[in-house]
mmCIF file of N, CA and C in Angstrom:
data_model
loop_
_atom_site.group_PDB
_atom_site.id
_atom_site.type_symbol
_atom_site.label_atom_id
_atom_site.label_comp_id
_atom_site.label_asym_id
_atom_site.label_seq_id
_atom_site.Cartn_x
_atom_site.Cartn_y
_atom_site.Cartn_z
ATOM 1 N N UNK D 6 -68.112 -68.596 96.725
ATOM 2 C CA UNK D 6 -69.215 -69.042 95.884
ATOM 3 C C UNK D 6 -69.447 -68.036 94.746
ATOM 4 N N UNK D 7 -69.396 -66.740 95.050
ATOM 5 C CA UNK D 7 -69.589 -65.721 94.018
ATOM 6 C C UNK D 7 -68.430 -65.737 93.027
ATOM 7 N N UNK D 8 -67.213 -65.911 93.517
ATOM 8 C CA UNK D 8 -66.045 -65.961 92.633
ATOM 9 C C UNK D 8 -66.122 -67.170 91.713
ATOM 10 N N UNK D 9 -66.553 -68.306 92.244
ATOM 11 C CA UNK D 9 -66.664 -69.510 91.422
ATOM 12 C C UNK D 9 -67.758 -69.330 90.357
ATOM 13 N N UNK D 10 -68.882 -68.740 90.721
ATOM 14 C CA UNK D 10 -69.957 -68.487 89.764
ATOM 15 C C UNK D 10 -69.480 -67.532 88.673
ATOM 16 N N UNK D 11 -68.756 -66.483 89.052
ATOM 17 C CA UNK D 11 -68.209 -65.531 88.081
ATOM 18 C C UNK D 11 -67.206 -66.207 87.160
ATOM 19 N N UNK D 12 -66.368 -67.076 87.714
ATOM 20 C CA UNK D 12 -65.406 -67.811 86.898
ATOM 21 C C UNK D 12 -66.131 -68.655 85.843
ATOM 22 N N UNK D 13 -67.194 -69.357 86.255
ATOM 23 C CA UNK D 13 -67.953 -70.175 85.313
ATOM 24 C C UNK D 13 -68.585 -69.316 84.223
ATOM 25 N N UNK D 14 -69.173 -68.205 84.606
ATOM 26 C CA UNK D 14 -69.831 -67.334 83.619
ATOM 27 C C UNK D 14 -68.817 -66.808 82.608
ATOM 28 N N UNK D 15 -67.628 -66.464 83.054
ATOM 29 C CA UNK D 15 -66.651 -65.817 82.178
ATOM 30 C C UNK D 15 -65.841 -66.815 81.355
ATOM 31 N N UNK D 16 -65.374 -67.912 81.954
ATOM 32 C CA UNK D 16 -64.386 -68.746 81.289
ATOM 33 C C UNK D 16 -64.878 -70.113 80.807
ATOM 34 N N UNK D 17 -65.900 -70.666 81.378
ATOM 35 C CA UNK D 17 -66.291 -72.044 81.063
ATOM 36 C C UNK D 17 -67.212 -72.058 79.847
ATOM 37 N N UNK D 18 -66.936 -72.995 78.937
ATOM 38 C CA UNK D 18 -67.783 -73.199 77.763
ATOM 39 C C UNK D 18 -68.286 -74.637 77.771
ATOM 40 N N UNK D 19 -69.541 -74.808 77.436
ATOM 41 C CA UNK D 19 -70.139 -76.137 77.327
ATOM 42 C C UNK D 19 -70.627 -76.294 75.897
ATOM 43 N N UNK D 20 -70.135 -77.306 75.201
ATOM 44 C CA UNK D 20 -70.432 -77.545 73.790
ATOM 45 C C UNK D 20 -70.097 -76.326 72.929
ATOM 46 N N UNK D 21 -69.030 -75.628 73.266
ATOM 47 C CA UNK D 21 -68.574 -74.507 72.460
ATOM 48 C C UNK D 21 -69.353 -73.220 72.690
ATOM 49 N N UNK D 22 -70.285 -73.204 73.621
ATOM 50 C CA UNK D 22 -71.070 -72.005 73.899
ATOM 51 C C UNK D 22 -70.774 -71.527 75.321
ATOM 52 N N UNK D 23 -70.862 -70.232 75.567
ATOM 53 C CA UNK D 23 -70.586 -69.719 76.912
ATOM 54 C C UNK D 23 -71.525 -70.315 77.965
ATOM 55 N N UNK D 24 -71.057 -70.342 79.190
ATOM 56 C CA UNK D 24 -71.812 -70.937 80.283
ATOM 57 C C UNK D 24 -73.139 -70.210 80.514
ATOM 58 N N UNK D 25 -73.198 -68.921 80.211
ATOM 59 C CA UNK D 25 -74.439 -68.153 80.369
ATOM 60 C C UNK D 25 -75.571 -68.723 79.533
ATOM 61 N N UNK D 26 -75.276 -69.116 78.291
ATOM 62 C CA UNK D 26 -76.297 -69.731 77.438
ATOM 63 C C UNK D 26 -76.761 -71.060 78.024
ATOM 64 N N UNK D 27 -75.815 -71.838 78.529
ATOM 65 C CA UNK D 27 -76.163 -73.112 79.141
ATOM 66 C C UNK D 27 -77.069 -72.902 80.347
ATOM 67 N N UNK D 28 -76.743 -71.935 81.174
ATOM 68 C CA UNK D 28 -77.531 -71.657 82.369
ATOM 69 C C UNK D 28 -78.939 -71.178 81.995
ATOM 70 N N UNK D 29 -79.022 -70.298 80.994
ATOM 71 C CA UNK D 29 -80.328 -69.814 80.536
ATOM 72 C C UNK D 29 -81.180 -70.962 80.007
ATOM 73 N N UNK D 30 -80.592 -71.818 79.168
ATOM 74 C CA UNK D 30 -81.331 -72.951 78.609
ATOM 75 C C UNK D 30 -81.738 -73.943 79.689
ATOM 76 N N UNK D 31 -80.900 -74.113 80.691
ATOM 77 C CA UNK D 31 -81.233 -74.995 81.795
ATOM 78 C C UNK D 31 -82.442 -74.472 82.566
ATOM 79 N N UNK D 32 -82.462 -73.183 82.837
ATOM 80 C CA UNK D 32 -83.590 -72.598 83.557
ATOM 81 C C UNK D 32 -84.880 -72.654 82.741
ATOM 82 N N UNK D 33 -84.779 -72.407 81.436
ATOM 83 C CA UNK D 33 -85.959 -72.503 80.573
ATOM 84 C C UNK D 33 -86.478 -73.930 80.568
ATOM 85 N N UNK D 34 -85.597 -74.902 80.507
ATOM 86 C CA UNK D 34 -86.002 -76.306 80.508
ATOM 87 C C UNK D 34 -86.671 -76.686 81.827
ATOM 88 N N UNK D 35 -86.133 -76.209 82.920
ATOM 89 C CA UNK D 35 -86.676 -76.573 84.231
ATOM 90 C C UNK D 35 -88.075 -75.983 84.429
ATOM 91 N N UNK D 36 -88.298 -74.743 84.006
ATOM 92 C CA UNK D 36 -89.556 -74.070 84.307
ATOM 93 C C UNK D 36 -90.629 -74.213 83.234
ATOM 94 N N UNK D 37 -90.316 -74.741 82.067
ATOM 95 C CA UNK D 37 -91.344 -74.968 81.046
ATOM 96 C C UNK D 37 -92.017 -76.308 81.286
ATOM 97 N N UNK D 38 -93.316 -76.404 80.962
ATOM 98 C CA UNK D 38 -94.000 -77.684 81.131
ATOM 99 C C UNK D 38 -93.482 -78.713 80.128
ATOM 100 N N UNK D 39 -93.455 -79.951 80.553
ATOM 101 C CA UNK D 39 -92.914 -81.006 79.695
ATOM 102 C C UNK D 39 -94.001 -81.907 79.134
ATOM 103 N N UNK D 40 -95.229 -81.690 79.518
ATOM 104 C CA UNK D 40 -96.324 -82.518 79.035
ATOM 105 C C UNK D 40 -97.008 -81.794 77.883
ATOM 106 N N UNK D 41 -97.152 -82.490 76.793
ATOM 107 C CA UNK D 41 -97.853 -81.938 75.637
ATOM 108 C C UNK D 41 -99.256 -82.530 75.618
ATOM 109 N N UNK D 42 -100.242 -81.695 75.404
ATOM 110 C CA UNK D 42 -101.629 -82.155 75.358
ATOM 111 C C UNK D 42 -102.147 -81.920 73.952
ATOM 112 N N UNK D 43 -102.693 -82.977 73.374
ATOM 113 C CA UNK D 43 -103.227 -82.905 72.023
ATOM 114 C C UNK D 43 -104.732 -82.954 72.112
ATOM 115 N N UNK D 44 -105.374 -81.929 71.617
ATOM 116 C CA UNK D 44 -106.826 -81.867 71.601
ATOM 117 C C UNK D 44 -107.292 -82.143 70.183
ATOM 118 N N UNK D 45 -107.783 -83.339 69.944
ATOM 119 C CA UNK D 45 -108.197 -83.749 68.606
ATOM 120 C C UNK D 45 -109.410 -82.946 68.174
ATOM 121 N N UNK D 46 -109.367 -82.477 66.952
ATOM 122 C CA UNK D 46 -110.515 -81.808 66.372
ATOM 123 C C UNK D 46 -110.563 -80.308 66.585
ATOM 124 N N UNK D 47 -109.632 -79.726 67.268
ATOM 125 C CA UNK D 47 -109.658 -78.297 67.496
ATOM 126 C C UNK D 47 -108.802 -77.527 66.498
ATOM 127 N N UNK D 48 -108.238 -78.206 65.550
ATOM 128 C CA UNK D 48 -107.374 -77.552 64.583
ATOM 129 C C UNK D 48 -108.174 -77.205 63.331
ATOM 130 N N UNK D 49 -107.933 -76.034 62.785
ATOM 131 C CA UNK D 49 -108.593 -75.648 61.548
ATOM 132 C C UNK D 49 -107.603 -75.597 60.387
ATOM 133 N N UNK D 50 -106.576 -76.409 60.473
ATOM 134 C CA UNK D 50 -105.556 -76.470 59.427
ATOM 135 C C UNK D 50 -106.090 -77.321 58.287
ATOM 136 N N UNK D 51 -105.948 -76.817 57.072
ATOM 137 C CA UNK D 51 -106.407 -77.540 55.893
ATOM 138 C C UNK D 51 -105.210 -77.771 54.983
ATOM 139 N N UNK D 52 -105.017 -78.997 54.599
ATOM 140 C CA UNK D 52 -103.895 -79.349 53.749
ATOM 141 C C UNK D 52 -104.434 -79.751 52.388
ATOM 142 N N UNK D 53 -103.900 -79.136 51.359
ATOM 143 C CA UNK D 53 -104.284 -79.486 49.995
ATOM 144 C C UNK D 53 -103.033 -79.913 49.245
ATOM 145 N N UNK D 54 -103.153 -81.000 48.537
ATOM 146 C CA UNK D 54 -102.026 -81.513 47.762
ATOM 147 C C UNK D 54 -102.398 -81.415 46.294
ATOM 148 N N UNK D 55 -101.593 -80.697 45.567
ATOM 149 C CA UNK D 55 -101.819 -80.543 44.141
ATOM 150 C C UNK D 55 -100.788 -81.358 43.382
ATOM 151 N N UNK D 56 -101.258 -82.019 42.361
ATOM 152 C CA UNK D 56 -100.355 -82.787 41.523
ATOM 153 C C UNK D 56 -100.292 -82.095 40.170
ATOM 154 N N UNK D 57 -99.115 -81.794 39.687
ATOM 155 C CA UNK D 57 -99.026 -81.107 38.399
ATOM 156 C C UNK D 57 -99.555 -81.982 37.275
ATOM 157 N N UNK D 58 -100.200 -81.312 36.353
ATOM 158 C CA UNK D 58 -100.733 -82.048 35.198
ATOM 159 C C UNK D 58 -99.593 -82.367 34.238
ATOM 160 N N UNK D 59 -99.552 -83.600 33.813
ATOM 161 C CA UNK D 59 -98.528 -84.011 32.846
ATOM 162 C C UNK D 59 -98.991 -83.614 31.460
ATOM 163 N N UNK D 60 -98.289 -82.692 30.894
ATOM 164 C CA UNK D 60 -98.602 -82.271 29.540
ATOM 165 C C UNK D 60 -97.541 -82.844 28.613
ATOM 166 N N UNK D 61 -97.957 -83.765 27.819
ATOM 167 C CA UNK D 61 -97.015 -84.358 26.879
ATOM 168 C C UNK D 61 -96.887 -83.455 25.665
ATOM 169 N N UNK D 62 -95.656 -83.109 25.378
ATOM 170 C CA UNK D 62 -95.405 -82.283 24.209
ATOM 171 C C UNK D 62 -95.337 -83.184 22.985
ATOM 172 N N UNK D 63 -95.966 -82.718 21.942
ATOM 173 C CA UNK D 63 -95.983 -83.494 20.708
ATOM 174 C C UNK D 63 -94.599 -83.471 20.082
ATOM 175 N N UNK D 64 -94.110 -84.624 19.700
ATOM 176 C CA UNK D 64 -92.809 -84.739 19.056
ATOM 177 C C UNK D 64 -92.986 -84.408 17.576
ATOM 178 N N UNK D 65 -92.358 -83.334 17.099
ATOM 179 C CA UNK D 65 -92.560 -82.952 15.698
ATOM 180 C C UNK D 65 -91.941 -83.944 14.715
ATOM 181 N N UNK D 66 -91.053 -84.818 15.195
ATOM 182 C CA UNK D 66 -90.385 -85.755 14.300
ATOM 183 C C UNK D 66 -90.913 -87.180 14.444
ATOM 184 N N UNK D 67 -92.002 -87.363 15.147
ATOM 185 C CA UNK D 67 -92.484 -88.709 15.459
ATOM 186 C C UNK D 67 -92.879 -89.503 14.220
ATOM 187 N N UNK D 68 -93.610 -88.912 13.293
ATOM 188 C CA UNK D 68 -94.098 -89.676 12.150
ATOM 189 C C UNK D 68 -93.277 -89.522 10.894
ATOM 190 N N UNK D 69 -92.183 -88.798 10.945
ATOM 191 C CA UNK D 69 -91.395 -88.535 9.739
ATOM 192 C C UNK D 69 -90.434 -89.676 9.445
ATOM 193 N N UNK D 70 -90.208 -89.873 8.169
ATOM 194 C CA UNK D 70 -89.217 -90.841 7.696
ATOM 195 C C UNK D 70 -88.122 -90.078 6.978
ATOM 196 N N UNK D 71 -86.891 -90.448 7.237
ATOM 197 C CA UNK D 71 -85.764 -89.777 6.618
ATOM 198 C C UNK D 71 -85.074 -90.715 5.657
ATOM 199 N N UNK D 72 -84.672 -90.142 4.540
ATOM 200 C CA UNK D 72 -83.987 -90.951 3.534
ATOM 201 C C UNK D 72 -82.514 -91.074 3.912
ATOM 202 N N UNK D 73 -81.852 -91.993 3.257
ATOM 203 C CA UNK D 73 -80.432 -92.210 3.497
ATOM 204 C C UNK D 73 -79.636 -90.962 3.139
ATOM 205 N N UNK D 74 -80.051 -90.247 2.100
ATOM 206 C CA UNK D 74 -79.354 -89.031 1.665
ATOM 207 C C UNK D 74 -79.464 -87.941 2.736
ATOM 208 N N UNK D 75 -80.650 -87.844 3.376
ATOM 209 C CA UNK D 75 -80.817 -86.842 4.440
ATOM 210 C C UNK D 75 -79.888 -87.140 5.618
ATOM 211 N N UNK D 76 -79.799 -88.394 5.984
ATOM 212 C CA UNK D 76 -78.962 -88.788 7.114
ATOM 213 C C UNK D 76 -77.489 -88.564 6.793
ATOM 214 N N UNK D 77 -77.072 -88.885 5.562
ATOM 215 C CA UNK D 77 -75.682 -88.673 5.167
ATOM 216 C C UNK D 77 -75.340 -87.182 5.127
ATOM 217 N N UNK D 78 -76.283 -86.344 4.694
ATOM 218 C CA UNK D 78 -76.056 -84.908 4.646
ATOM 219 C C UNK D 78 -75.859 -84.347 6.061
ATOM 220 N N UNK D 79 -76.668 -84.792 7.014
ATOM 221 C CA UNK D 79 -76.525 -84.339 8.398
ATOM 222 C C UNK D 79 -75.216 -84.852 8.987
ATOM 223 N N UNK D 80 -74.834 -86.099 8.689
ATOM 224 C CA UNK D 80 -73.588 -86.665 9.203
ATOM 225 C C UNK D 80 -72.392 -85.889 8.681
ATOM 226 N N UNK D 81 -72.404 -85.495 7.401
ATOM 227 C CA UNK D 81 -71.304 -84.701 6.848
ATOM 228 C C UNK D 81 -71.223 -83.334 7.524
ATOM 229 N N UNK D 82 -72.377 -82.744 7.810
ATOM 230 C CA UNK D 82 -72.391 -81.425 8.470
ATOM 231 C C UNK D 82 -71.825 -81.526 9.891
ATOM 232 N N UNK D 83 -72.122 -82.617 10.562
ATOM 233 C CA UNK D 83 -71.625 -82.791 11.932
ATOM 234 C C UNK D 83 -70.140 -83.103 11.927
ATOM 235 N N UNK D 84 -69.690 -83.910 10.965
ATOM 236 C CA UNK D 84 -68.299 -84.324 10.922
ATOM 237 C C UNK D 84 -67.368 -83.251 10.395
ATOM 238 N N UNK D 85 -67.894 -82.238 9.747
ATOM 239 C CA UNK D 85 -67.069 -81.209 9.140
ATOM 240 C C UNK D 85 -66.348 -80.424 10.225
ATOM 241 N N UNK D 86 -65.047 -80.286 10.060
ATOM 242 C CA UNK D 86 -64.239 -79.558 11.038
ATOM 243 C C UNK D 86 -64.253 -78.073 10.694
ATOM 244 N N UNK D 87 -64.394 -77.220 11.720
ATOM 245 C CA UNK D 87 -64.336 -75.780 11.427
ATOM 246 C C UNK D 87 -62.900 -75.380 11.081
ATOM 247 N N UNK D 88 -62.795 -74.470 10.179
ATOM 248 C CA UNK D 88 -61.481 -74.051 9.702
ATOM 249 C C UNK D 88 -61.021 -72.827 10.421
#
């Protein structure tokens, strides 16, 4: 019995973990209580939810009108190949 227990401790793995971890977790599971008791109203936890303020940035080009010459000048600058 002792040799078999030693063999399990040294060589056997369960889910990739040594048998010692399995045995420890088994004992913790057996001796811990399994019933959870919820006592309503005894918690002093306060949750606050903040919503960020939406700040709209003013578009500096919103009310401007551009002439055809301005648009053509920008198009030429964009299309120009660097030398």
